[in-house]
């Protein structure tokens, strides 16, 4: 019986590790294409039903991604507040001891990020916040943070301490970016998860840095939707698949996998710019069959209706994406959920879900970038934001339903 319990605990640990696996980056504004810092999180989780919320916190208002069943919005998994402070995390599986005492506090990462968004405006505020937290903190994470002063750093955080990795420090980040997956540099060697995903992402960012192309669009198009595997040295997007011939591949150790739930790329501001120009570019749902939606935080709870809770407390866009995802992962028995039908994703007939998504998404980018260019010169315009959100809710969703 004792051995059976040990095996069960190990299985639960492995399941949890893969359920909360993520890939992320922090980029200094000194190295991005437009001079603004970037925070990216590709979220993998068993909680694939996500939505966006607006919350008036005790000190600051903020936006963030939550699990749809989190009715009280207690845990934020990536978000930003009215000061331009933004935060996300990846779970770390090598930074705390391998066993916990009975009743020991843990899994507080989402709660910690909510509290940070409510009260932090700068990296210094966040460091003070972590320093003053009661021990044990109940976390095992790599927290990524940017602020409106140009700050950009990862904080590898255990139950008892944290270590800062500054993206503005050329000794730490010679190319201006820091990648993290599901292990910490300050943790146990060769333990944790995500080493192959890390290598894939790091190579993509290395090449982009050399081309001076560290940008939001690059991350959303080429990284969070990358079909490269650094170990196998394959790229599934290179194939010439035929629409009417099923071609399956095992989605193991790619950045997007069947457990992928959402993505946010938070683009900060240059020092001296209005913090209200901070932009959260969010993909709610499976990244290969849903489009990105930019949001801002200039006023109250104004957000696109398709991103927020409906009467069932679900995001309409997220749920629509999950229905489309069934075309990509049609096999339900056994280990079928790991096998993706590549011909439904992209094909030589140009009818794949990702191909259609890119076409629709290009309109969103063009419209949003034109607004941002104007706002950076003349100031943010709340009426234009409302009109943009209405457009997302109507025209874009109408087109999306034709998929």
Coordinates of C-alpha atoms in Angstrom, one line a residue:
X1 CA 0.0 0.0 0.0
X2 CA 2.8 2.4 0.9
X3 CA 4.5 1.8 -2.5
X4 CA 1.2 2.3 -4.3
X5 CA 0.8 5.7 -2.6
X6 CA 4.3 6.7 -3.6
X7 CA 3.6 5.8 -7.2
X8 CA 0.3 7.8 -7.1
X9 CA 2.1 10.8 -5.8
X10 CA 4.7 10.6 -8.5
X11 CA 2.0 10.3 -11.2
X12 CA 0.2 13.3 -9.7
X13 CA 3.4 15.3 -9.7
X14 CA 4.2 14.5 -13.4
X15 CA 0.6 15.3 -14.4
X16 CA 0.7 18.6 -12.5
X17 CA 4.1 19.5 -14.0
X18 CA 2.9 19.0 -17.5
X19 CA -0.5 20.7 -16.7
X20 CA 1.1 23.9 -15.6
X21 CA 4.0 24.0 -18.1
X22 CA 4.6 27.4 -19.8
X23 CA 7.2 29.1 -21.9
X24 CA 8.0 32.8 -21.6
X25 CA 10.4 35.7 -22.3
X26 CA 11.3 39.1 -20.9
X27 CA 12.8 41.6 -23.4
X28 CA 14.4 44.9 -22.5
X29 CA 13.1 47.9 -24.5
X30 CA 16.7 48.7 -25.4
X31 CA 16.7 45.8 -27.7
X32 CA 13.1 45.6 -29.1
X33 CA 12.2 46.8 -32.6
X34 CA 10.3 49.8 -31.3
X35 CA 12.1 50.5 -28.0
X36 CA 9.4 49.2 -25.7
X37 CA 9.9 46.3 -23.2
X38 CA 8.0 43.1 -23.8
X39 CA 6.7 40.3 -21.6
X40 CA 5.4 37.1 -23.2
X41 CA 3.8 34.0 -21.7
X42 CA 2.6 31.0 -23.6
X43 CA 0.3 29.3 -21.1
X44 CA -0.1 25.5 -20.8
X45 CA -2.6 24.3 -18.2
X46 CA -5.4 21.8 -17.5
X47 CA -7.6 24.9 -17.1
X48 CA -8.2 25.6 -20.8
X49 CA -11.2 27.8 -20.2
X50 CA -9.8 31.3 -19.8
X51 CA -11.2 34.8 -19.9
X52 CA -10.1 38.4 -19.3
X53 CA -11.2 40.5 -16.4
X54 CA -11.0 44.1 -15.3
X55 CA -10.6 44.6 -11.5
X56 CA -10.4 47.8 -9.5
X57 CA -7.8 46.7 -6.9
X58 CA -7.2 48.2 -3.5
X59 CA -4.6 50.6 -5.0
X60 CA -4.5 50.1 -8.8
X61 CA -7.0 48.9 -11.4
X62 CA -5.7 46.0 -13.6
X63 CA -6.5 43.6 -16.4
X64 CA -5.6 40.0 -16.5
X65 CA -6.2 36.4 -17.7
X66 CA -8.1 34.2 -15.2
X67 CA -9.5 30.6 -15.3
X68 CA -13.1 30.9 -16.2
X69 CA -14.2 28.9 -13.1
X70 CA -12.4 31.3 -10.8
X71 CA -15.6 33.2 -10.1
X72 CA -14.0 35.7 -7.6
X73 CA -10.9 36.3 -9.8
X74 CA -8.6 35.3 -7.0
X75 CA -5.8 34.2 -9.3
X76 CA -4.3 36.2 -12.2
X77 CA -2.1 34.3 -14.6
X78 CA -0.8 37.2 -16.6
X79 CA -1.8 40.9 -16.6
X80 CA -1.0 44.6 -16.2
X81 CA -2.2 47.5 -14.1
X82 CA -2.9 51.2 -14.7
X83 CA 0.7 52.2 -13.9
X84 CA 2.2 50.1 -16.7
X85 CA 3.4 47.4 -14.3
X86 CA 2.9 43.9 -15.8
X87 CA 3.6 40.4 -14.5
X88 CA 3.4 36.7 -15.5
X89 CA 5.0 33.5 -14.4
X90 CA 6.2 30.0 -15.3
X91 CA 6.0 27.3 -12.8
X92 CA 9.4 26.0 -11.6
X93 CA 9.9 22.4 -10.7
X94 CA 13.4 22.5 -9.5
X95 CA 13.5 25.4 -7.1
X96 CA 11.8 24.0 -4.0
X97 CA 12.4 20.7 -2.2
X98 CA 10.9 17.7 -3.9
X99 CA 8.5 17.0 -1.0
X100 CA 6.2 19.1 1.1
X101 CA 5.2 18.8 4.7
X102 CA 1.6 17.9 5.3
X103 CA -0.5 21.1 5.3
X104 CA 2.4 23.3 3.9
X105 CA 1.2 26.2 1.8
X106 CA 1.8 26.0 -1.9
X107 CA 0.5 26.9 -5.4
X108 CA -0.1 30.6 -4.6
X109 CA 1.5 31.9 -7.8
X110 CA -1.8 33.2 -9.2
X111 CA -2.8 34.8 -5.9
X112 CA 0.6 36.5 -5.6
X113 CA 0.4 38.0 -9.1
X114 CA -3.1 39.4 -8.3
X115 CA -1.7 41.0 -5.1
X116 CA 1.2 42.4 -7.0
X117 CA -1.0 44.0 -9.7
X118 CA -3.1 45.6 -6.9
X119 CA -0.2 47.3 -5.2
X120 CA 3.0 47.4 -7.4
X121 CA 4.0 50.1 -9.9
X122 CA 7.7 49.3 -10.3
X123 CA 10.2 46.5 -10.1
X124 CA 11.4 48.0 -6.9
X125 CA 7.8 47.7 -5.5
X126 CA 7.7 44.1 -6.5
X127 CA 11.0 43.3 -4.9
X128 CA 9.8 45.0 -1.7
X129 CA 6.6 43.0 -1.9
X130 CA 8.4 39.7 -2.2
X131 CA 10.8 40.6 0.6
X132 CA 8.0 41.4 3.0
X133 CA 5.9 38.3 2.2
X134 CA 5.6 35.9 5.1
X135 CA 7.7 32.7 4.7
X136 CA 7.1 30.2 3.3
X137 CA 5.7 32.2 0.4
X138 CA 3.9 29.2 -1.1
X139 CA 5.4 29.7 -4.6
X140 CA 7.8 28.0 -7.0
X141 CA 8.0 30.2 -10.0
X142 CA 9.9 32.4 -12.4
X143 CA 8.0 35.7 -12.2
X144 CA 8.5 38.0 -15.2
X145 CA 7.9 41.7 -14.6
X146 CA 8.1 44.9 -16.7
X147 CA 7.3 48.5 -15.6
X148 CA 6.7 51.9 -17.2
X149 CA 10.3 53.0 -16.3
X150 CA 11.9 50.5 -18.7
X151 CA 12.4 47.8 -16.0
X152 CA 12.4 44.2 -17.3
X153 CA 13.4 41.2 -15.1
X154 CA 12.8 37.7 -14.1
X155 CA 12.6 36.7 -10.4
X156 CA 13.3 33.1 -9.7
X157 CA 11.2 32.7 -6.5
X158 CA 11.1 29.8 -4.1
X159 CA 9.3 29.4 -0.8
X160 CA 12.0 31.3 1.1
X161 CA 13.9 33.6 -1.3
X162 CA 14.2 35.1 -4.8
X163 CA 16.9 35.9 -7.3
X164 CA 16.6 38.7 -9.8
X165 CA 17.7 38.3 -13.5
X166 CA 17.8 41.7 -15.1
X167 CA 17.2 41.9 -18.9
X168 CA 18.8 45.4 -18.9
X169 CA 22.0 43.9 -17.5
X170 CA 24.3 43.0 -20.4
X171 CA 26.1 40.5 -18.2
X172 CA 22.8 38.6 -17.6
X173 CA 21.2 39.3 -21.0
X174 CA 23.8 40.2 -23.6
X175 CA 21.1 40.3 -26.3
X176 CA 18.5 41.9 -24.1
X177 CA 16.2 39.0 -23.6
X178 CA 15.7 36.2 -21.0
X179 CA 13.8 33.0 -21.7
X180 CA 12.3 30.8 -19.1
X181 CA 10.3 27.6 -19.1
X182 CA 9.7 25.2 -16.2
X183 CA 12.9 25.2 -14.3
X184 CA 15.1 27.8 -12.6
X185 CA 18.8 28.6 -13.1
X186 CA 19.1 28.8 -9.3
X187 CA 17.4 25.4 -8.8
X188 CA 18.7 21.8 -9.0
X189 CA 20.7 21.0 -12.1
X190 CA 19.0 19.0 -14.8
X191 CA 15.7 18.9 -12.9
X192 CA 12.4 20.4 -13.8
X193 CA 10.7 20.6 -17.2
X194 CA 10.7 22.4 -20.5
X195 CA 14.4 22.1 -21.6
X196 CA 13.5 21.3 -25.2
X197 CA 10.9 24.1 -25.4
X198 CA 13.5 26.5 -23.8
X199 CA 16.0 25.6 -26.5
X200 CA 13.5 26.1 -29.3
X201 CA 12.4 29.5 -28.0
X202 CA 16.0 30.6 -27.2
X203 CA 17.0 29.9 -30.8
X204 CA 14.1 31.8 -32.2
X205 CA 14.8 34.8 -30.1
X206 CA 18.5 34.6 -30.8
X207 CA 17.9 34.7 -34.6
X208 CA 15.3 37.5 -34.2
X209 CA 17.8 39.6 -32.1
X210 CA 20.3 39.2 -34.9
X211 CA 17.8 40.5 -37.4
X212 CA 16.6 43.3 -35.0
X213 CA 13.1 41.9 -35.1
X214 CA 12.3 41.4 -31.4
X215 CA 8.6 42.5 -31.6
X216 CA 5.1 41.6 -30.6
X217 CA 4.2 40.4 -34.1
X218 CA 7.3 38.2 -34.3
X219 CA 6.4 36.6 -30.9
X220 CA 2.8 35.9 -31.8
X221 CA 3.4 34.7 -35.3
X222 CA 6.8 32.9 -35.0
X223 CA 7.2 31.8 -31.4
X224 CA 3.9 31.2 -29.6
X225 CA 2.8 29.4 -32.8
X226 CA 6.1 27.8 -33.7
X227 CA 6.0 24.2 -34.9
X228 CA 9.7 23.7 -34.4
X229 CA 11.2 21.1 -32.1
X230 CA 14.8 21.8 -31.2
X231 CA 15.7 18.2 -30.3
X232 CA 14.2 16.6 -33.4
X233 CA 15.3 19.5 -35.6
X234 CA 12.0 19.4 -37.3
X235 CA 9.5 22.1 -38.3
X236 CA 6.0 20.8 -38.9
X237 CA 5.0 24.0 -40.8
X238 CA 7.5 23.1 -43.6
X239 CA 5.2 20.3 -44.8
X240 CA 3.0 20.4 -47.9
X241 CA -0.1 18.8 -46.4
X242 CA -3.2 18.1 -48.4
X243 CA -6.6 19.2 -47.1
X244 CA -8.4 15.9 -47.8
X245 CA -5.6 13.7 -46.5
X246 CA -5.2 13.4 -42.7
X247 CA -1.6 13.8 -41.6
X248 CA -0.9 13.4 -37.9
X249 CA 2.0 14.4 -35.7
X250 CA 2.7 13.9 -32.0
X251 CA 2.7 17.3 -30.3
X252 CA 5.3 16.6 -27.7
X253 CA 7.7 19.3 -26.5
X254 CA 6.6 21.9 -29.0
X255 CA 5.8 25.3 -27.7
X256 CA 2.1 24.9 -28.7
X257 CA 0.6 21.6 -27.5
X258 CA -2.8 20.2 -26.7
X259 CA -2.5 21.6 -23.2
X260 CA -1.9 25.2 -24.5
X261 CA -4.6 27.5 -23.3
X262 CA -3.8 31.1 -23.9
X263 CA -1.0 33.6 -24.7
X264 CA -0.4 37.2 -23.7
X265 CA 2.3 39.5 -25.0
X266 CA 2.3 42.7 -22.9
X267 CA 4.0 45.6 -24.6
X268 CA 5.1 48.3 -22.2
X269 CA 5.9 51.9 -22.8
X270 CA 9.1 53.9 -23.2
X271 CA 10.2 55.9 -20.1
X272 CA 8.2 59.1 -20.2
X273 CA 5.3 57.7 -22.3
X274 CA 1.8 57.5 -20.9
X275 CA 1.4 54.2 -19.0
X276 CA -2.1 53.9 -20.5
X277 CA -0.5 53.0 -23.8
X278 CA 0.6 49.7 -22.3
X279 CA -1.0 47.0 -24.5
X280 CA -1.9 43.4 -23.7
X281 CA -2.1 41.3 -26.9
X282 CA -4.0 38.2 -25.8
X283 CA -4.8 34.9 -27.6
X284 CA -7.6 33.3 -25.7
X285 CA -7.9 29.6 -26.5
X286 CA -5.7 27.3 -28.6
X287 CA -3.1 29.4 -30.3
X288 CA -3.3 27.7 -33.7
X289 CA -7.0 28.4 -34.2
X290 CA -7.8 31.7 -32.6
X291 CA -6.8 35.3 -33.1
X292 CA -5.1 37.9 -31.0
X293 CA -7.0 40.8 -29.4
X294 CA -5.2 43.9 -28.0
X295 CA -6.7 45.6 -25.0
X296 CA -5.8 48.7 -23.0
X297 CA -6.7 50.0 -19.5
X298 CA -7.7 53.7 -19.9
X299 CA -11.1 53.5 -18.4
X300 CA -13.3 51.3 -16.2
X301 CA -14.2 47.8 -17.3
X302 CA -14.5 48.5 -21.0
X303 CA -13.4 45.3 -22.8
X304 CA -14.6 43.3 -25.9
X305 CA -17.6 41.3 -25.0
X306 CA -16.1 38.1 -26.5
X307 CA -13.2 38.1 -24.0
X308 CA -15.2 38.5 -20.8
X309 CA -17.6 36.2 -18.9
X310 CA -20.9 35.5 -20.5
X311 CA -23.9 34.1 -18.7
X312 CA -22.0 30.8 -18.2
X313 CA -18.9 32.6 -17.0
X314 CA -17.1 31.7 -20.1
X315 CA -15.3 33.8 -22.8
X316 CA -17.2 33.4 -26.1
X317 CA -14.0 33.6 -28.1
X318 CA -12.2 31.0 -25.9
X319 CA -15.1 28.5 -26.2
X320 CA -15.3 29.0 -30.0
X321 CA -11.6 28.3 -30.2
X322 CA -12.0 25.1 -28.2
X323 CA -14.6 23.9 -30.6
X324 CA -12.3 24.6 -33.6
X325 CA -9.5 22.8 -31.7
X326 CA -11.5 19.5 -32.0
X327 CA -10.7 19.6 -35.8
X328 CA -7.0 19.6 -34.9
X329 CA -7.2 16.9 -32.2
X330 CA -10.1 14.7 -33.4
X331 CA -8.9 11.5 -31.7
X332 CA -10.4 11.1 -28.2
X333 CA -9.6 7.6 -27.1
X334 CA -6.3 6.5 -25.6
X335 CA -3.5 9.0 -26.2
X336 CA -5.2 10.5 -29.1
X337 CA -5.3 14.0 -27.6
X338 CA -1.5 14.2 -28.2
X339 CA -1.9 13.8 -32.0
X340 CA -2.6 16.8 -34.2
X341 CA -4.0 16.7 -37.7
X342 CA -1.6 18.9 -39.5
X343 CA -3.7 19.1 -42.7
X344 CA -6.4 20.8 -40.7
X345 CA -3.9 23.4 -39.4
X346 CA -2.4 24.3 -42.8
X347 CA -2.4 22.8 -46.3
X348 CA -1.6 23.5 -49.9
X349 CA -5.2 24.6 -50.5
X350 CA -4.6 27.4 -48.0
X351 CA -7.7 26.5 -46.0
X352 CA -6.1 25.5 -42.7
X353 CA -7.3 27.0 -39.5
X354 CA -3.9 28.7 -38.8
X355 CA -3.8 30.1 -42.3
X356 CA -7.3 31.6 -41.9
X357 CA -6.4 32.9 -38.5
X358 CA -3.3 34.7 -39.8
X359 CA -5.4 36.4 -42.6
X360 CA -8.0 37.6 -40.1
X361 CA -5.4 38.6 -37.6
X362 CA -3.4 40.8 -40.0
X363 CA -6.4 43.2 -40.1
X364 CA -6.4 43.4 -36.3
X365 CA -2.7 44.2 -36.2
X366 CA -3.0 46.8 -38.9
X367 CA -5.9 48.6 -37.2
X368 CA -4.4 48.4 -33.7
X369 CA -1.0 49.6 -34.9
X370 CA -2.5 52.6 -36.7
X371 CA -4.3 53.6 -33.5
X372 CA -1.2 53.2 -31.3
X373 CA 0.8 55.3 -33.7
X374 CA -1.8 58.1 -33.5
X375 CA -2.2 57.8 -29.7
X376 CA 1.6 58.0 -29.1
X377 CA 1.5 61.3 -30.8
X378 CA -1.9 62.8 -29.7
X379 CA -2.9 60.8 -26.6
X380 CA -5.0 57.7 -26.1
X381 CA -8.6 58.0 -27.3
X382 CA -11.3 56.2 -25.3
X383 CA -13.9 56.5 -28.1
X384 CA -11.6 54.9 -30.6
X385 CA -11.0 52.0 -28.1
X386 CA -14.7 51.5 -27.7
X387 CA -15.2 51.5 -31.5
X388 CA -12.4 49.0 -31.9
X389 CA -13.8 46.6 -29.3
X390 CA -17.2 46.8 -31.1
X391 CA -15.5 45.9 -34.3
X392 CA -13.9 42.9 -32.7
X393 CA -17.3 41.8 -31.3
X394 CA -19.1 42.1 -34.6
X395 CA -17.1 42.0 -37.9
X396 CA -14.1 39.9 -36.7
X397 CA -16.2 37.4 -34.9
X398 CA -18.6 37.1 -37.9
X399 CA -15.7 36.3 -40.1
X400 CA -14.3 33.9 -37.6
X401 CA -17.5 31.9 -37.5
X402 CA -17.0 31.2 -41.2
X403 CA -14.1 28.9 -40.3

